[in-house]
């Protein structure tokens, strides 16, 4: 008989942060930089733990250049060649500390990843990304990567439950990517019926990871700076963003013009658009689990970054957290039935 878990699981939209008495005078007093030492790599990180997703529209070298100026991080997508990495490294050596090289579990991916890391020892982060982080094959792959790169910091996922977070940490990952189905261009929940509300996933996975001295990254589902703050409040050490960074000059993907207005194409990495671009089409045995949208062109990403950082700083002042590090300790979520006033929408 199928089991039903009757605990209510929540999304960002189901809660707000409760304000708390605070001694902070201004949001300029808030420190967003964090430092972590990772469980398995033993390496340290210092920066603002917001990460551009390893999608070919968002995880670009241009994005890395812009984000690194603000101490943000970029998971570079896996479709750049070693030669392109080489050129990037030569002209932007200062960015190499704040990027990860990505890979799926395919043999070609791994060959490319190895070549990049051997060429560029300054790249210290690996992002191992599969749609379904629950497979034994993925765990075995992660173990292989860990033994080949004993002191690189490994991000791995995606999963949404504590037991799998623990398994991936014990298999060698440092930062577990959390999120199945919340993404802005993800259709997994529609195609498969599988998923987990993101806020609860983050709360539960953070608890599991922190118990083992591991870290987590909330991946997907943030639609506004308030959601980023909620993800940190829920216990995420890092927050990964795709859609919020889409539509900028720094993004990959076609620019189109309609009625005098500019748009940028943004698509899921398992959308038909991406599969046609990178593998020549959707294989017979699978359905696409991502969609393609046109995002209104937003210009340079700098103003979006300021908007996000300003929002999170303000959250910290509302709850009395002088540092981002204190945000989850100062967080009380309240369940709500309405987020915003929609009268002028
Ligand atoms: P967003 O910030 O846009 O809500 O979510 C970004 C995340 O969506 C990515 O980091 C990745 O985990 C996920 N994602 C990207 N492309 C796809 C896709 O085609 N299908 C699914 N299921 N998830 C995707």
Coordinates of C-alpha atoms and ligand atoms in Angstrom, one line a residue:
X1 CA 0.0 0.0 0.0
X2 CA 1.4 3.5 -0.8
X3 CA 2.4 5.5 2.2
X4 CA 1.3 9.1 2.7
X5 CA 3.5 11.5 4.6
X6 CA 1.0 13.8 6.2
X7 CA 3.5 16.4 7.5
X8 CA 2.9 19.6 5.6
X9 CA 5.9 20.6 3.5
X10 CA 6.4 24.2 2.6
X11 CA 7.7 26.4 -0.2
X12 CA 9.1 29.9 -0.2
X13 CA 5.7 31.2 -1.0
X14 CA 4.1 29.7 2.1
X15 CA 6.1 31.6 4.7
X16 CA 7.4 35.1 5.6
X17 CA 10.2 35.9 8.0
X18 CA 9.0 37.3 11.3
X19 CA 10.8 40.6 12.2
X20 CA 12.7 40.8 15.5
X21 CA 14.0 43.5 17.7
X22 CA 17.4 44.6 16.5
X23 CA 20.3 46.9 17.4
X24 CA 21.4 47.3 13.8
X25 CA 21.1 50.9 12.6
X26 CA 21.5 50.4 8.9
X27 CA 21.7 47.7 6.4
X28 CA 25.2 48.8 5.5
X29 CA 26.3 47.3 8.8
X30 CA 25.4 43.8 7.6
X31 CA 28.2 41.4 6.6
X32 CA 27.2 39.1 3.8
X33 CA 30.6 37.5 3.4
X34 CA 30.9 34.0 4.8
X35 CA 33.8 31.7 5.4
X36 CA 33.5 27.9 5.3
X37 CA 36.0 25.1 5.7
X38 CA 34.8 22.0 3.8
X39 CA 34.5 18.6 5.4
X40 CA 36.1 16.4 2.8
X41 CA 38.3 18.8 0.7
X42 CA 39.6 20.5 3.9
X43 CA 39.7 23.7 1.7
X44 CA 38.3 27.1 2.8
X45 CA 36.0 29.5 1.0
X46 CA 35.4 33.2 1.7
X47 CA 32.7 35.1 -0.3
X48 CA 29.1 35.9 -0.6
X49 CA 27.6 32.4 -1.0
X50 CA 25.3 33.1 -4.0
X51 CA 26.0 31.1 -7.1
X52 CA 25.0 31.4 -10.7
X53 CA 23.6 28.0 -11.9
X54 CA 25.6 25.8 -14.2
X55 CA 23.2 26.3 -17.1
X56 CA 24.6 27.3 -20.4
X57 CA 22.5 30.5 -20.4
X58 CA 23.7 31.6 -16.9
X59 CA 26.9 29.8 -15.9
X60 CA 29.0 31.7 -18.5
X61 CA 32.5 33.1 -18.3
X62 CA 31.0 36.6 -18.8
X63 CA 28.8 36.0 -15.7
X64 CA 31.7 34.8 -13.7
X65 CA 33.6 38.1 -14.5
X66 CA 30.7 40.2 -13.3
X67 CA 29.8 38.1 -10.2
X68 CA 33.4 37.7 -9.0
X69 CA 33.7 41.5 -8.7
X70 CA 31.0 41.3 -6.0
X71 CA 32.5 38.2 -4.4
X72 CA 29.8 35.9 -5.8
X73 CA 30.4 32.5 -7.3
X74 CA 29.7 31.0 -10.7
X75 CA 29.2 27.3 -11.5
X76 CA 30.5 27.3 -15.1
X77 CA 28.4 25.1 -17.4
X78 CA 29.9 22.0 -18.8
X79 CA 29.8 22.8 -22.5
X80 CA 32.9 25.0 -22.7
X81 CA 35.9 23.3 -24.3
X82 CA 39.3 23.1 -22.7
X83 CA 40.5 25.7 -25.2
X84 CA 37.8 28.1 -24.2
X85 CA 38.7 27.6 -20.5
X86 CA 42.3 28.3 -21.4
X87 CA 41.5 31.6 -23.0
X88 CA 39.3 32.6 -20.1
X89 CA 42.0 31.7 -17.6
X90 CA 44.7 33.7 -19.4
X91 CA 42.6 36.9 -19.5
X92 CA 40.8 36.6 -16.2
X93 CA 43.1 34.8 -13.7
X94 CA 41.4 36.6 -10.8
X95 CA 38.1 34.9 -11.5
X96 CA 39.4 31.3 -11.2
X97 CA 39.1 31.3 -7.4
X98 CA 35.3 31.8 -7.6
X99 CA 34.3 29.4 -10.3
X100 CA 33.5 25.7 -10.4
X101 CA 33.9 23.4 -13.4
X102 CA 30.8 21.2 -14.0
X103 CA 30.3 17.7 -15.1
X104 CA 27.5 15.1 -15.4
X105 CA 28.3 11.4 -15.1
X106 CA 29.0 10.8 -18.8
X107 CA 32.5 9.6 -19.8
X108 CA 33.0 12.7 -22.1
X109 CA 32.0 15.1 -19.3
X110 CA 34.5 13.5 -17.0
X111 CA 37.2 13.6 -19.6
X112 CA 36.6 17.3 -20.2
X113 CA 36.5 18.0 -16.5
X114 CA 39.8 16.2 -15.9
X115 CA 41.4 18.1 -18.7
X116 CA 40.2 21.4 -17.4
X117 CA 41.4 20.7 -13.8
X118 CA 44.7 19.4 -15.0
X119 CA 45.3 22.4 -17.1
X120 CA 44.1 24.9 -14.5
X121 CA 45.2 23.9 -10.9
X122 CA 43.7 27.3 -9.7
X123 CA 40.2 25.9 -10.3
X124 CA 39.4 24.4 -6.9
X125 CA 35.7 23.6 -7.2
X126 CA 33.9 20.8 -9.0
X127 CA 30.1 20.8 -9.6
X128 CA 28.7 17.3 -10.2
X129 CA 25.2 17.8 -11.4
X130 CA 22.6 15.2 -12.4
X131 CA 18.8 15.6 -12.5
X132 CA 18.5 12.6 -10.1
X133 CA 21.1 12.4 -7.4
X134 CA 19.5 9.2 -6.0
X135 CA 21.1 6.7 -8.3
X136 CA 23.8 4.3 -7.2
X137 CA 25.6 5.1 -10.4
X138 CA 25.9 8.7 -9.3
X139 CA 27.3 7.8 -5.9
X140 CA 29.9 5.5 -7.5
X141 CA 30.8 8.3 -9.9
X142 CA 31.2 10.8 -7.0
X143 CA 33.5 8.4 -5.2
X144 CA 35.6 8.1 -8.3
X145 CA 35.9 11.9 -8.7
X146 CA 36.7 12.2 -5.0
X147 CA 39.5 9.7 -5.2
X148 CA 40.9 11.3 -8.3
X149 CA 40.7 14.9 -6.9
X150 CA 41.2 14.4 -3.1
X151 CA 41.4 18.1 -2.3
X152 CA 39.0 19.8 -4.7
X153 CA 35.8 21.0 -3.2
X154 CA 32.9 19.0 -4.7
X155 CA 29.4 20.2 -5.0
X156 CA 27.0 17.3 -5.9
X157 CA 23.3 16.8 -6.4
X158 CA 20.5 17.1 -6.8
X159 CA 18.6 15.5 -3.9
X160 CA 15.9 16.7 -1.4
X161 CA 16.0 14.4 1.6
X162 CA 18.3 14.0 4.6
X163 CA 19.3 10.4 4.1
X164 CA 20.6 11.1 0.6
X165 CA 22.4 14.2 1.7
X166 CA 24.3 12.1 4.2
X167 CA 25.1 9.4 1.7
X168 CA 26.6 11.9 -0.7
X169 CA 28.6 13.6 2.0
X170 CA 30.0 10.2 3.1
X171 CA 30.8 9.4 -0.5
X172 CA 33.0 12.5 -0.7
X173 CA 30.9 15.6 -1.5
X174 CA 31.4 18.8 0.4
X175 CA 28.3 20.8 -0.7
X176 CA 25.1 19.1 -1.5
X177 CA 22.8 20.6 -4.1
X178 CA 19.2 20.5 -2.9
X179 CA 16.2 20.9 -5.2
X180 CA 14.1 18.6 -7.3
X181 CA 11.6 20.3 -9.4
X182 CA 11.5 23.9 -8.1
X183 CA 13.4 25.5 -11.0
X184 CA 11.9 28.3 -13.1
X185 CA 12.3 26.4 -16.3
X186 CA 11.9 22.9 -14.9
X187 CA 9.1 20.6 -15.8
X188 CA 10.1 17.6 -13.7
X189 CA 7.1 17.8 -11.4
X190 CA 4.7 18.0 -14.4
X191 CA 6.4 15.2 -16.3
X192 CA 7.1 12.9 -13.4
X193 CA 5.1 13.9 -10.4
X194 CA 8.3 13.9 -8.4
X195 CA 9.5 16.7 -6.2
X196 CA 9.7 18.3 -2.7
X197 CA 8.7 21.8 -1.6
X198 CA 11.9 23.7 -1.6
X199 CA 11.8 25.5 1.8
X200 CA 11.2 22.2 3.7
X201 CA 13.8 20.4 1.6
X202 CA 16.4 23.0 2.6
X203 CA 15.4 22.9 6.3
X204 CA 15.6 19.1 6.4
X205 CA 18.7 18.7 4.2
X206 CA 20.6 21.5 6.1
X207 CA 20.0 19.7 9.4
X208 CA 21.3 16.4 7.9
X209 CA 24.4 18.0 6.3
X210 CA 25.3 20.2 9.3
X211 CA 25.2 17.2 11.6
X212 CA 28.1 15.7 9.5
X213 CA 29.9 19.1 9.1
X214 CA 28.8 19.2 5.5
X215 CA 27.2 22.1 3.6
X216 CA 24.2 22.5 1.4
X217 CA 23.2 24.7 -1.5
X218 CA 19.6 25.5 -2.1
X219 CA 19.2 25.1 -5.9
X220 CA 16.2 26.4 -7.7
X221 CA 12.9 28.1 -6.9
X222 CA 14.1 31.6 -5.9
X223 CA 12.0 34.2 -7.8
X224 CA 13.0 37.4 -5.9
X225 CA 15.5 38.6 -3.3
X226 CA 13.1 37.7 -0.5
X227 CA 13.2 34.0 -1.6
X228 CA 17.0 34.1 -1.4
X229 CA 16.8 35.4 2.1
X230 CA 14.3 32.7 3.0
X231 CA 16.6 30.0 1.6
X232 CA 19.5 31.3 3.8
X233 CA 17.1 31.6 6.7
X234 CA 16.1 28.0 6.2
X235 CA 19.7 27.0 6.7
X236 CA 21.2 27.0 3.2
X237 CA 24.9 27.7 3.2
X238 CA 24.8 28.6 -0.5
X239 CA 22.0 29.6 -2.8
X240 CA 22.1 28.8 -6.5
X241 CA 20.2 31.0 -9.0
X242 CA 19.2 30.4 -12.6
X243 CA 16.1 32.4 -13.6
X244 CA 17.0 35.5 -11.4
X245 CA 20.3 35.8 -13.3
X246 CA 18.6 35.2 -16.7
X247 CA 18.0 37.9 -19.4
X248 CA 21.3 39.9 -18.9
X249 CA 24.1 40.9 -21.2
X250 CA 26.3 38.3 -19.5
X251 CA 24.0 35.4 -20.4
X252 CA 24.4 32.9 -23.1
X253 CA 21.4 32.1 -25.4
X254 CA 19.9 33.9 -28.3
X255 CA 18.8 37.5 -28.1
X256 CA 15.5 38.1 -30.0
X257 CA 13.6 41.2 -30.8
X258 CA 9.8 41.5 -30.9
X259 CA 7.9 44.7 -31.5
X260 CA 11.0 46.7 -30.7
X261 CA 11.6 44.9 -27.4
X262 CA 14.6 42.7 -26.7
X263 CA 14.3 39.3 -25.1
X264 CA 16.8 36.6 -24.2
X265 CA 16.1 32.9 -24.6
X266 CA 16.3 31.1 -21.3
X267 CA 15.9 27.3 -21.2
X268 CA 16.3 24.3 -18.9
X269 CA 19.3 22.1 -19.3
X270 CA 17.1 19.2 -20.1
X271 CA 14.7 21.1 -22.4
X272 CA 14.4 20.3 -26.0
X273 CA 16.3 23.5 -26.9
X274 CA 19.3 22.4 -24.8
X275 CA 19.2 18.8 -26.0
X276 CA 19.1 19.9 -29.6
X277 CA 22.0 22.3 -29.1
X278 CA 24.3 19.9 -27.2
X279 CA 23.3 16.3 -28.1
X280 CA 21.4 16.7 -31.4
X281 CA 17.9 16.1 -30.1
X282 CA 15.8 14.4 -27.4
X283 CA 16.7 10.7 -27.2
X284 CA 13.8 8.3 -27.9
X285 CA 13.6 6.9 -24.4
X286 CA 13.3 10.2 -22.6
X287 CA 11.0 13.3 -22.4
X288 CA 12.4 16.7 -22.0
X289 CA 12.1 18.0 -18.4
X290 CA 12.7 21.6 -19.0
X291 CA 11.1 24.5 -20.9
X292 CA 12.2 27.4 -23.0
X293 CA 11.1 30.9 -22.2
X294 CA 11.8 34.4 -23.5
X295 CA 13.0 36.7 -20.7
X296 CA 12.7 40.5 -21.2
X297 CA 16.3 41.8 -21.6
X298 CA 17.5 43.4 -18.4
X299 CA 20.8 44.9 -19.4
X300 CA 23.9 44.4 -17.2
X301 CA 23.7 41.9 -14.3
X302 CA 25.2 44.4 -11.8
X303 CA 21.9 46.1 -11.0
X304 CA 20.3 42.7 -10.3
X305 CA 23.2 41.7 -8.1
X306 CA 22.8 45.0 -6.1
X307 CA 19.1 44.3 -5.8
X308 CA 19.6 40.8 -4.4
X309 CA 22.4 41.8 -2.0
X310 CA 20.4 44.9 -0.9
X311 CA 17.3 42.7 -0.2
X312 CA 19.2 40.1 1.8
X313 CA 21.0 42.8 3.8
X314 CA 17.6 44.4 4.6
X315 CA 16.3 41.0 5.7
X316 CA 19.2 40.7 8.1
X317 CA 18.4 44.1 9.6
X318 CA 14.7 43.1 10.0
X319 CA 15.6 40.0 12.0
X320 CA 18.6 41.5 13.8
X321 CA 21.3 39.5 12.1
X322 CA 24.6 41.5 11.9
X323 CA 26.0 38.8 9.6
X324 CA 24.5 36.5 7.0
X325 CA 25.9 33.7 9.2
X326 CA 23.5 34.6 11.9
X327 CA 20.4 34.8 9.7
X328 CA 19.2 31.2 10.1
X329 CA 19.6 31.4 13.9
X330 CA 17.5 34.6 13.9
X331 CA 14.9 33.1 11.6
X332 CA 11.3 32.4 12.6
X333 CA 9.1 31.6 9.7
X334 CA 5.4 32.3 9.9
X335 CA 3.0 30.4 7.6
X336 CA 1.0 32.7 5.5
X337 CA -1.9 32.5 3.1
X338 CA -0.9 35.6 1.2
X339 CA 2.6 37.1 0.4
X340 CA 1.9 40.4 -1.3
X341 CA -0.8 42.8 -2.2
X342 CA -1.7 42.2 -5.8
X343 CA -4.2 45.0 -6.3
X344 CA -2.0 46.7 -9.0
X345 CA -0.7 43.6 -10.7
Ligands
LIG1 P1 15.9 28.7 -11.0 O1 16.8 29.5 -10.2 O2 15.8 29.1 -12.4 O3 14.5 28.6 -10.3 O4 16.4 27.2 -10.9 C1 17.7 26.9 -11.4 C2 17.9 25.4 -11.3 O5 16.9 24.7 -12.1 C3 19.2 24.9 -11.9 O6 20.3 25.2 -11.0 C4 18.9 23.4 -12.0 O7 19.1 22.7 -10.8 C5 17.5 23.4 -12.4 N1 17.3 23.1 -13.8 C6 17.9 23.7 -14.9 N2 17.5 23.3 -16.0 C7 16.6 22.3 -15.8 C8 15.8 21.4 -16.6 O8 15.8 21.4 -17.8 N3 15.0 20.6 -15.9 C9 15.0 20.5 -14.5 N4 14.2 19.6 -13.9 N5 15.7 21.3 -13.7 C10 16.5 22.2 -14.3

